[in-house]
CSV table of C-alpha atoms and ligand atoms in Angstrom, one decimal:
chain,number,residue,atom,x,y,z
G,174,MET,CA,76.2,141.8,-38.1
G,175,ALA,CA,72.8,140.1,-37.2
G,176,VAL,CA,69.7,141.8,-36.0
G,177,THR,CA,70.2,140.4,-32.7
G,178,ASP,CA,73.9,141.9,-32.4
G,179,SER,CA,73.0,145.5,-31.4
G,180,ARG,CA,71.9,146.7,-28.0
G,181,ALA,CA,69.2,148.9,-30.0
G,182,TYR,CA,67.5,145.6,-30.9
G,183,ALA,CA,67.2,144.8,-27.1
G,184,GLU,CA,66.2,148.4,-26.4
G,185,GLN,CA,63.5,148.2,-29.0
G,186,LEU,CA,62.3,144.6,-27.6
G,187,ASP,CA,61.9,146.4,-24.0
G,188,ALA,CA,60.2,149.3,-25.5
G,189,ASP,CA,57.5,147.2,-27.0
G,190,ASP,CA,57.2,144.8,-24.0
G,191,ARG,CA,53.8,145.3,-22.6
G,192,LEU,CA,54.7,144.1,-19.3
G,193,ALA,CA,57.3,146.6,-18.8
G,194,GLY,CA,55.2,148.4,-16.7
G,195,LEU,CA,55.1,146.1,-14.1
G,196,ARG,CA,59.0,146.0,-13.6
G,197,LEU,CA,58.0,149.5,-12.1
G,198,ARG,CA,56.1,148.0,-9.3
G,199,PHE,CA,59.1,146.1,-7.8
G,200,GLU,CA,61.8,147.7,-5.8
G,201,ILE,CA,64.9,147.6,-8.1
G,202,PRO,CA,68.1,149.2,-6.8
G,203,ASP,CA,69.7,151.8,-9.7
G,204,ASP,CA,73.0,149.7,-9.0
G,205,GLY,CA,73.2,148.7,-12.5
G,206,VAL,CA,73.1,145.1,-11.3
G,207,VAL,CA,71.5,142.6,-13.9
G,208,TYR,CA,69.9,140.0,-12.0
G,209,LEU,CA,69.3,136.8,-13.8
G,210,ASP,CA,68.3,134.5,-11.0
G,211,GLY,CA,64.8,135.5,-10.3
G,212,ASN,CA,64.2,131.5,-10.4
G,213,SER,CA,65.9,131.3,-7.1
G,214,LEU,CA,64.8,134.3,-5.3
G,215,GLY,CA,62.4,136.6,-7.2
G,216,ARG,CA,62.6,140.5,-6.6
G,217,LEU,CA,60.8,142.5,-4.0
G,218,PRO,CA,57.6,143.8,-5.1
G,219,ALA,CA,57.0,147.6,-4.1
G,220,ALA,CA,54.0,147.0,-2.4
G,221,THR,CA,55.5,144.2,0.1
G,222,PRO,CA,57.3,146.1,2.8
G,223,GLY,CA,53.7,148.3,3.4
G,224,ARG,CA,51.8,145.0,3.5
G,225,ILE,CA,54.1,143.7,6.1
G,226,ASP,CA,53.9,147.0,8.0
G,227,ASP,CA,50.1,146.9,7.9
G,228,VAL,CA,50.2,142.9,9.3
G,229,VAL,CA,52.7,144.1,11.8
G,230,ARG,CA,51.8,147.3,13.2
G,231,ASP,CA,48.0,147.3,12.9
G,232,GLU,CA,47.1,143.6,12.9
G,233,TRP,CA,49.7,142.4,15.4
G,234,GLY,CA,50.4,145.8,17.0
G,235,ASP,CA,47.1,147.1,17.4
G,236,ARG,CA,44.5,144.0,17.1
G,237,LEU,CA,46.8,141.5,18.9
G,238,ILE,CA,45.3,137.8,19.4
G,239,ARG,CA,42.0,139.0,18.0
G,240,SER,CA,43.8,139.4,14.7
G,241,TRP,CA,43.3,135.4,14.5
G,242,SER,CA,39.7,135.6,14.2
G,243,GLU,CA,39.5,138.8,12.4
G,244,GLY,CA,41.5,137.4,9.3
G,245,TRP,CA,44.5,135.6,9.9
G,246,MET,CA,42.9,132.1,10.2
G,247,ASP,CA,41.4,132.3,6.8
G,248,ARG,CA,44.5,133.9,5.2
G,249,PRO,CA,46.5,130.6,4.2
G,250,PHE,CA,43.0,129.5,2.1
G,251,GLU,CA,42.4,133.1,0.6
G,252,VAL,CA,46.2,133.6,-0.7
G,253,GLY,CA,45.9,130.0,-1.9
G,254,ASP,CA,42.6,130.8,-3.6
G,255,ARG,CA,44.4,133.7,-5.2
G,256,LEU,CA,47.4,131.8,-6.2
G,257,GLY,CA,45.2,128.8,-7.3
G,258,ALA,CA,42.7,130.7,-9.7
G,259,SER,CA,45.6,132.9,-11.2
G,260,LEU,CA,48.5,130.4,-11.6
G,261,LEU,CA,47.2,126.8,-11.3
G,262,GLY,CA,43.7,127.0,-13.0
G,263,ALA,CA,42.2,125.8,-9.7
G,264,GLY,CA,39.0,126.5,-8.0
G,265,PRO,CA,38.1,127.9,-4.6
G,266,GLY,CA,38.9,125.6,-1.8
G,267,GLN,CA,41.6,123.4,-3.6
G,268,THR,CA,45.0,125.2,-2.8
G,269,VAL,CA,46.3,126.2,0.7
G,270,VAL,CA,49.4,128.0,1.3
G,271,CYS,CA,51.5,126.6,4.2
G,272,ASP,CA,55.0,125.0,5.3
G,273,ASN,CA,57.8,124.7,2.8
G,274,THR,CA,57.8,122.7,-0.5
G,275,THR,CA,59.7,119.9,1.1
G,276,VAL,CA,57.2,119.5,4.0
G,277,ASN,CA,54.1,119.7,1.3
G,278,LEU,CA,56.0,116.8,-0.9
G,279,PHE,CA,56.1,114.8,2.1
G,280,LYS,CA,52.2,115.4,2.7
G,281,VAL,CA,51.2,114.6,-0.6
G,282,LEU,CA,53.3,111.6,-1.4
G,283,SER,CA,52.2,109.8,1.9
G,284,SER,CA,48.6,110.7,1.1
G,285,ALA,CA,48.8,109.2,-2.3
G,286,MET,CA,50.4,106.0,-0.9
G,287,ASP,CA,47.4,105.9,1.5
G,288,LEU,CA,45.2,106.4,-1.2
G,289,ARG,CA,46.5,103.7,-3.0
G,290,PRO,CA,46.8,100.8,-0.5
G,291,GLY,CA,48.6,97.4,-1.6
G,292,ARG,CA,50.9,99.3,-4.1
G,293,GLY,CA,54.5,100.4,-2.6
G,294,VAL,CA,56.4,102.1,-5.6
G,295,VAL,CA,57.0,105.6,-6.1
G,296,VAL,CA,58.1,106.7,-9.5
G,297,ALA,CA,60.6,109.8,-9.4
G,298,HIS,CA,63.3,111.2,-11.9
G,299,ARG,CA,67.0,110.6,-10.8
G,300,GLY,CA,67.7,114.3,-12.1
G,301,GLU,CA,64.8,115.5,-9.9
G,302,PHE,CA,65.8,118.5,-7.4
G,303,PRO,CA,67.6,116.9,-4.2
G,304,THR,CA,64.7,117.4,-1.8
G,305,ASP,CA,62.2,115.7,-4.1
G,306,ARG,CA,64.4,112.5,-4.5
G,307,TYR,CA,65.2,112.3,-0.8
G,308,VAL,CA,61.3,112.6,0.4
G,309,ALA,CA,60.3,110.0,-2.3
G,310,ALA,CA,62.9,107.8,-1.2
G,311,GLU,CA,61.9,108.5,2.6
G,312,VAL,CA,58.3,107.7,1.9
G,313,ALA,CA,58.9,104.7,-0.1
G,314,ARG,CA,61.3,103.4,2.7
G,315,THR,CA,58.9,104.0,5.8
G,316,ARG,CA,56.0,102.2,3.8
G,317,GLY,CA,58.3,99.1,3.1
G,318,GLY,CA,58.3,100.2,-0.4
G,319,SER,CA,60.7,101.2,-3.0
G,320,VAL,CA,61.6,103.9,-5.8
G,321,ALA,CA,61.6,103.1,-9.4
G,322,TRP,CA,64.0,106.0,-10.9
G,323,LEU,CA,63.6,107.7,-14.3
G,324,GLY,CA,66.5,109.0,-16.4
G,325,PRO,CA,70.0,108.1,-17.2
G,326,LEU,CA,71.4,105.4,-15.2
G,327,ASP,CA,75.1,106.6,-15.2
G,328,PRO,CA,75.5,109.3,-12.6
G,329,ALA,CA,78.2,111.3,-14.8
G,330,ALA,CA,75.9,111.3,-17.9
G,331,PRO,CA,75.0,115.0,-18.7
G,332,TRP,CA,71.5,115.6,-17.6
G,333,PRO,CA,68.7,115.4,-20.3
G,334,THR,CA,68.0,118.2,-21.9
G,335,GLU,CA,64.5,117.2,-23.3
G,336,PRO,CA,61.3,116.9,-21.1
G,337,VAL,CA,60.0,113.4,-19.7
G,338,THR,CA,56.9,112.1,-22.3
G,339,ALA,CA,54.1,110.1,-21.0
G,340,SER,CA,56.2,106.9,-22.9
G,341,ASP,CA,59.2,107.6,-20.7
G,342,VAL,CA,56.8,107.2,-17.5
G,343,ALA,CA,54.5,104.6,-18.9
G,344,ALA,CA,57.5,102.0,-19.3
G,345,LEU,CA,58.1,102.2,-15.5
G,346,LEU,CA,54.2,101.9,-14.5
G,347,HIS,CA,52.8,98.5,-13.3
G,348,ASP,CA,50.2,97.5,-10.8
G,349,ASP,CA,52.7,98.1,-8.0
G,350,VAL,CA,53.2,102.0,-8.8
G,351,ALA,CA,51.2,104.4,-6.0
G,352,VAL,CA,52.4,107.7,-7.2
G,353,VAL,CA,54.5,109.6,-9.8
G,354,LEU,CA,56.4,112.7,-8.7
G,355,LEU,CA,57.9,115.0,-11.2
G,356,SER,CA,58.8,118.6,-11.6
G,357,VAL,CA,56.5,120.5,-14.3
G,358,VAL,CA,59.8,122.7,-14.9
G,359,ASP,CA,63.1,120.9,-14.6
G,360,TYR,CA,65.4,122.8,-12.0
G,361,ARG,CA,68.4,122.7,-14.4
G,362,SER,CA,67.2,121.9,-17.9
G,363,SER,CA,64.4,123.7,-17.8
G,364,ALA,CA,62.3,121.1,-19.6
G,365,LEU,CA,58.5,121.7,-19.4
G,366,VAL,CA,56.5,118.6,-19.3
G,367,ASP,CA,53.5,117.7,-20.7
G,368,VAL,CA,51.2,117.4,-17.7
G,369,ALA,CA,48.0,116.2,-19.1
G,370,SER,CA,49.4,113.4,-21.5
G,371,VAL,CA,51.7,112.1,-18.6
G,372,THR,CA,48.8,112.2,-16.1
G,373,GLN,CA,46.8,110.6,-18.1
G,374,ALA,CA,49.6,107.6,-18.5
G,375,VAL,CA,49.8,107.5,-14.9
G,376,HIS,CA,45.8,106.9,-14.5
G,377,ASP,CA,45.8,104.4,-17.1
G,378,ALA,CA,48.0,102.6,-14.9
G,379,GLY,CA,45.7,103.2,-11.8
G,380,ALA,CA,48.4,105.1,-10.2
G,381,LEU,CA,48.3,109.0,-8.8
G,382,VAL,CA,50.6,111.7,-9.7
G,383,ALA,CA,52.2,114.6,-7.7
G,384,TRP,CA,53.9,117.6,-9.6
G,385,ASP,CA,56.4,119.8,-8.3
G,386,CYS,CA,55.6,123.0,-9.8
G,387,SER,CA,58.3,125.1,-8.0
G,388,HIS,CA,59.9,126.4,-11.4
G,389,ALA,CA,56.5,126.5,-13.2
G,390,GLY,CA,54.4,128.3,-10.8
G,391,GLY,CA,54.6,132.1,-12.0
G,392,SER,CA,56.4,131.3,-15.1
G,393,VAL,CA,54.1,128.7,-17.0
G,394,PRO,CA,50.2,129.1,-17.1
G,395,LEU,CA,49.1,125.8,-15.3
G,396,ASP,CA,45.9,124.0,-15.9
G,397,LEU,CA,45.8,121.4,-13.0
G,398,VAL,CA,42.2,120.6,-13.1
G,399,GLY,CA,42.2,120.6,-16.9
G,400,ALA,CA,45.0,117.9,-16.7
G,401,ASP,CA,43.1,116.0,-14.1
G,402,ALA,CA,46.2,116.0,-11.9
G,403,ASP,CA,46.0,114.5,-8.5
G,404,PHE,CA,48.3,116.8,-6.1
G,405,ALA,CA,50.5,119.6,-6.7
G,406,VAL,CA,53.1,121.4,-4.5
G,407,GLY,CA,55.3,124.6,-5.3
G,408,CYS,CA,57.3,127.0,-3.4
G,409,SER,CA,56.5,130.8,-3.7
G,410,TYR,CA,59.8,132.6,-3.4
G,411,LYS,CA,61.0,132.4,-7.0
G,412,PHE,CA,58.7,133.5,-9.8
G,413,ILE,CA,56.0,134.2,-7.3
G,414,ASN,CA,58.3,136.9,-5.6
G,415,GLY,CA,56.9,135.9,-2.1
G,416,GLY,CA,60.4,136.6,-0.5
G,417,PRO,CA,63.1,134.3,1.1
G,418,GLY,CA,61.6,131.3,3.1
G,419,ALA,CA,58.1,132.3,1.8
G,420,PRO,CA,55.6,129.7,2.7
G,421,ALA,CA,55.0,127.0,0.0
G,422,TRP,CA,51.3,125.9,-1.5
G,423,ILE,CA,49.6,122.5,-1.8
G,424,TRP,CA,46.9,122.0,-4.2
G,425,ALA,CA,44.6,118.6,-4.1
G,426,HIS,CA,42.0,117.5,-6.9
G,427,PRO,CA,38.7,117.7,-5.2
G,428,ARG,CA,37.8,114.2,-5.9
G,429,HIS,CA,40.9,113.3,-3.1
G,430,HIS,CA,39.6,115.8,-0.6
G,431,ASP,CA,37.2,113.3,1.5
G,432,ALA,CA,39.9,110.8,1.4
G,433,MET,CA,43.2,112.2,1.3
G,434,THR,CA,45.5,111.9,4.8
G,435,ASN,CA,48.1,114.3,6.3
G,436,PRO,CA,51.1,112.3,8.0
G,437,ILE,CA,51.7,115.2,10.1
G,438,PRO,CA,48.1,115.9,11.7
G,439,GLY,CA,48.7,119.1,13.4
G,440,TRP,CA,45.8,121.2,15.2
G,441,MET,CA,45.6,123.5,12.3
G,442,GLY,CA,44.2,120.8,10.1
G,443,HIS,CA,41.8,119.5,12.5
G,444,ALA,CA,38.1,119.6,12.0
G,445,ASP,CA,37.5,121.8,14.8
G,446,VAL,CA,40.8,123.8,15.3
G,447,PHE,CA,39.7,125.2,18.7
G,448,ALA,CA,38.1,122.0,20.3
G,449,MET,CA,41.4,120.6,21.8
G,450,THR,CA,40.0,117.5,22.8
G,451,GLY,CA,40.0,114.1,21.7
G,452,ASP,CA,42.1,112.3,19.0
G,453,TYR,CA,42.7,113.9,15.4
G,454,ALA,CA,39.9,114.5,12.9
G,455,ALA,CA,41.0,115.8,9.9
G,456,ALA,CA,39.2,119.1,8.4
G,457,GLU,CA,37.3,118.9,5.5
G,458,GLY,CA,38.7,119.5,2.1
G,459,ILE,CA,42.4,121.1,1.7
G,460,ARG,CA,42.5,122.4,5.2
G,461,ARG,CA,43.6,119.4,6.4
G,462,PHE,CA,47.1,119.7,4.7
G,463,MET,CA,47.6,122.3,7.2
G,464,THR,CA,50.0,121.4,10.1
G,465,GLY,CA,50.7,124.3,12.6
G,466,THR,CA,50.3,128.0,13.1
G,467,PRO,CA,51.1,129.6,9.6
G,468,SER,CA,52.9,133.0,9.5
G,469,ALA,CA,50.5,136.0,8.7
G,470,ILE,CA,53.4,138.2,8.1
G,471,ALA,CA,54.8,136.1,5.2
G,472,LEU,CA,51.4,135.4,3.8
G,473,ALA,CA,50.9,138.9,3.1
G,474,ALA,CA,54.2,139.0,1.3
G,475,VAL,CA,53.2,135.9,-0.9
G,476,ASP,CA,49.7,137.8,-1.6
G,477,ALA,CA,51.5,140.9,-2.8
G,478,GLY,CA,53.5,138.6,-5.3
G,479,VAL,CA,50.6,136.5,-6.4
G,480,ALA,CA,48.6,139.9,-7.0
G,481,LEU,CA,51.2,141.2,-9.6
G,482,LEU,CA,51.2,137.9,-11.6
G,483,GLU,CA,47.2,138.0,-11.3
G,484,GLU,CA,47.4,141.5,-12.8
G,485,ALA,CA,49.9,140.5,-15.5
G,486,GLY,CA,48.0,137.4,-16.6
G,487,MET,CA,49.9,134.3,-17.1
G,488,ASP,CA,49.4,134.3,-20.7
G,489,ALA,CA,51.4,137.6,-21.0
G,490,VAL,CA,53.9,136.0,-18.7
G,491,ARG,CA,54.3,132.9,-20.4
G,492,ALA,CA,54.6,134.8,-24.0
G,493,LYS,CA,57.2,137.1,-22.3
G,494,GLY,CA,58.8,134.1,-20.9
G,495,MET,CA,59.3,132.5,-24.5
G,496,ALA,CA,60.4,135.5,-26.0
G,497,LEU,CA,63.2,136.2,-23.4
G,498,THR,CA,64.5,132.5,-23.3
G,499,SER,CA,64.5,132.5,-27.0
G,500,TYR,CA,66.5,135.7,-27.3
G,501,LEU,CA,69.0,134.3,-25.0
G,502,VAL,CA,69.4,131.0,-27.0
G,503,ASP,CA,69.8,133.2,-30.1
G,504,LEU,CA,72.8,135.0,-28.4
G,505,ALA,CA,74.1,131.8,-27.0
G,506,ASP,CA,74.4,130.5,-30.6
G,507,GLU,CA,76.0,133.7,-32.0
G,508,TRP,CA,78.5,134.7,-29.3
G,509,LEU,CA,78.7,132.1,-26.7
G,510,ALA,CA,79.0,128.7,-28.7
G,511,PRO,CA,82.2,129.9,-30.6
G,512,PHE,CA,83.6,129.4,-27.0
G,513,GLY,CA,82.3,126.0,-26.2
G,514,VAL,CA,79.0,126.9,-24.5
G,515,GLU,CA,76.3,124.6,-25.1
G,516,VAL,CA,72.5,125.2,-24.6
G,517,ALA,CA,71.5,122.5,-22.1
G,518,SER,CA,67.9,123.7,-22.2
G,519,PRO,CA,65.2,122.5,-24.8
G,520,ARG,CA,65.5,124.7,-28.2
G,521,ASP,CA,61.9,124.7,-28.6
G,522,ALA,CA,60.3,127.6,-26.4
G,523,ALA,CA,57.1,125.6,-26.1
G,524,ARG,CA,59.1,122.8,-24.3
G,525,ARG,CA,60.9,125.1,-21.6
G,526,GLY,CA,60.0,127.1,-18.9
G,527,ALA,CA,61.4,130.9,-18.0
G,528,HIS,CA,65.2,130.0,-17.3
G,529,VAL,CA,67.8,128.5,-19.8
G,530,THR,CA,70.9,126.7,-18.7
G,531,LEU,CA,74.2,127.1,-20.7
G,532,ARG,CA,76.9,124.4,-20.0
G,533,HIS,CA,80.7,124.8,-20.0
G,534,PRO,CA,83.5,123.2,-18.3
G,535,ASP,CA,84.3,126.5,-16.6
G,536,ALA,CA,80.5,127.1,-15.3
G,537,LEU,CA,81.5,127.6,-11.8
G,538,ALA,CA,84.2,130.1,-12.3
G,539,LEU,CA,82.3,132.1,-15.3
G,540,THR,CA,79.3,132.2,-12.8
G,541,GLN,CA,81.4,133.8,-9.9
G,542,ALA,CA,83.0,136.1,-12.3
G,543,LEU,CA,79.8,137.1,-13.6
G,544,THR,CA,78.4,137.9,-10.1
G,545,ASP,CA,81.8,140.0,-9.3
G,546,ARG,CA,81.0,142.0,-12.4
G,547,GLY,CA,77.3,142.6,-11.1
G,548,VAL,CA,75.7,140.0,-13.6
G,549,ILE,CA,74.0,137.4,-11.3
G,550,PRO,CA,73.3,134.0,-12.7
G,551,ASP,CA,73.3,130.9,-10.7
G,552,PHE,CA,75.7,127.7,-11.0
G,553,ARG,CA,74.3,124.2,-11.1
G,554,HIS,CA,76.5,121.1,-10.5
G,555,PRO,CA,78.4,120.1,-12.6
G,556,ASP,CA,78.8,122.6,-15.6
G,557,GLY,CA,75.8,124.7,-15.9
G,558,VAL,CA,75.3,128.4,-15.8
G,559,ARG,CA,71.4,128.8,-15.0
G,560,ILE,CA,69.9,131.6,-16.3
G,561,GLY,CA,66.9,132.9,-14.8
G,562,LEU,CA,64.6,135.1,-17.0
G,563,ALA,CA,61.7,136.3,-14.5
G,564,PRO,CA,59.2,137.6,-16.9
G,565,LEU,CA,57.8,140.3,-14.5
G,566,THR,CA,61.5,141.9,-13.9
G,567,THR,CA,63.8,141.1,-16.7
G,568,ARG,CA,64.5,143.4,-19.5
G,569,PHE,CA,65.7,142.3,-23.0
G,570,THR,CA,68.8,144.7,-22.3
G,571,ASP,CA,69.5,142.3,-19.1
G,572,VAL,CA,69.5,139.5,-21.3
G,573,HIS,CA,71.8,141.1,-23.9
G,574,ASP,CA,74.0,142.7,-21.6
G,575,GLY,CA,74.4,139.3,-19.4
G,576,ALA,CA,75.1,137.6,-22.7
G,577,ARG,CA,78.0,140.3,-23.6
G,578,ALA,CA,79.5,139.8,-20.2
G,579,LEU,CA,79.6,136.1,-20.6
G,580,GLN,CA,81.3,136.6,-23.8
G,581,SER,CA,84.0,138.7,-23.0
G,582,LEU,CA,84.6,136.6,-20.1
G,583,LEU,CA,85.0,133.6,-22.4
G,584,ALA,CA,87.0,135.7,-24.9
G,585,ALA,CA,89.6,136.6,-21.8
G,586,LEU,CA,89.7,132.8,-21.1
G,587,ALA,CA,90.4,131.6,-24.7
P,56,LIG,C1,62.1,121.7,-7.8
P,56,LIG,C2,62.0,122.2,-6.5
P,56,LIG,N1,61.5,121.5,-5.5
P,56,LIG,C3,61.6,121.8,-4.2
P,56,LIG,C4,62.5,122.8,-3.8
P,56,LIG,C5,63.0,123.1,-2.5
P,56,LIG,O1,61.7,123.8,-1.9
P,56,LIG,P1,61.8,124.1,-0.1
P,56,LIG,O2,63.2,124.7,0.0
P,56,LIG,O3,60.5,125.4,-0.1
P,56,LIG,O4,61.4,122.9,0.5
P,56,LIG,C6,63.2,123.5,-4.6
P,56,LIG,C7,64.1,124.7,-4.3
P,56,LIG,O5,64.8,125.5,-4.8
P,56,LIG,C8,63.1,123.2,-6.0
P,56,LIG,O6,63.5,123.8,-6.9
């Protein structure tokens, strides 16, 4: 029996886990559920109900409208600064928490097109998350341009397992490309792109790059300034644990702050929010990416989630994410491959995020059967069981028990 075969081995890994204590800072019911979907909806931090209660009862209930000037107006930027410093390698004034990822993608892609007048092409990946593809196509269409698609032409081809490289992107670049949109961590394969080398290739062609960090924020340390990226967006309900529908974020490199534009020029992004007169005049800096009124309640939940990642430190989060995914890949090779399961994520931990997708023709039925047994992964069309291993809340014993449950379902099918 290989060492990974024993539950005692997983228990030892949990005992040695220096982030184990942070799991206790989440509300985790004692219901035996093995939660392997923290990359769709992260768990509830124990501090969040109290933080929300404070905003609702004290700031809203007692202070009423005064709370806007007593803190709410600054909160999208304060939470943004905290998120940017702990997760993105960003300096103050570069990140704002607002709207959702879809709206923020529209804003940054439109802005990038404005910053590259005369260029009409957006480069995006055919296998990209749907919202990204739709927004890329719409921004290109409304500006009389087009999308140049990366990735396999055949829609029935299995999705690529390995990350897009600088040379893949460079092959599509030319003088008419305004902006390249890519995910740092692919939502299906978990493939982790090298942000710095792709950014360099895009810049060499005179274009800009916008990164979707939805599956990277809170799972992989980012250094957007160091990589010289242009724009980035991401959600905060996955690894950031900000709660269902939590507001997303936008980061912009300071070199764009004076010239960047917002295609949704709302009053909260105005240079003088309460002037209420005249035409739209964009605020200085990252504030101009605000549209309308932010949710003070939702921002409190995002802040509580970011605080836990800040406390853990992203290097430790990354180290645990790699250990969890490597353990799962080992178990998949040993227990699941004999039943026709394939690892559809990069085999090198350094080239994947904190989830692993397993491919099997019965993936949908398996996902449903697992969920019925209290093991909760995610299904990804057409044949993927996606297993999210959120480092702050997933134990090695969860990986062990989830893989065992899948093995016994496969054995029953065989
Ligand atoms: C990579 C990626 N981009 C964008 C989105 C959509 O984000 P939102 O619903 O906040 O617009 C998701 C949602 O899961 C995603 O995984």
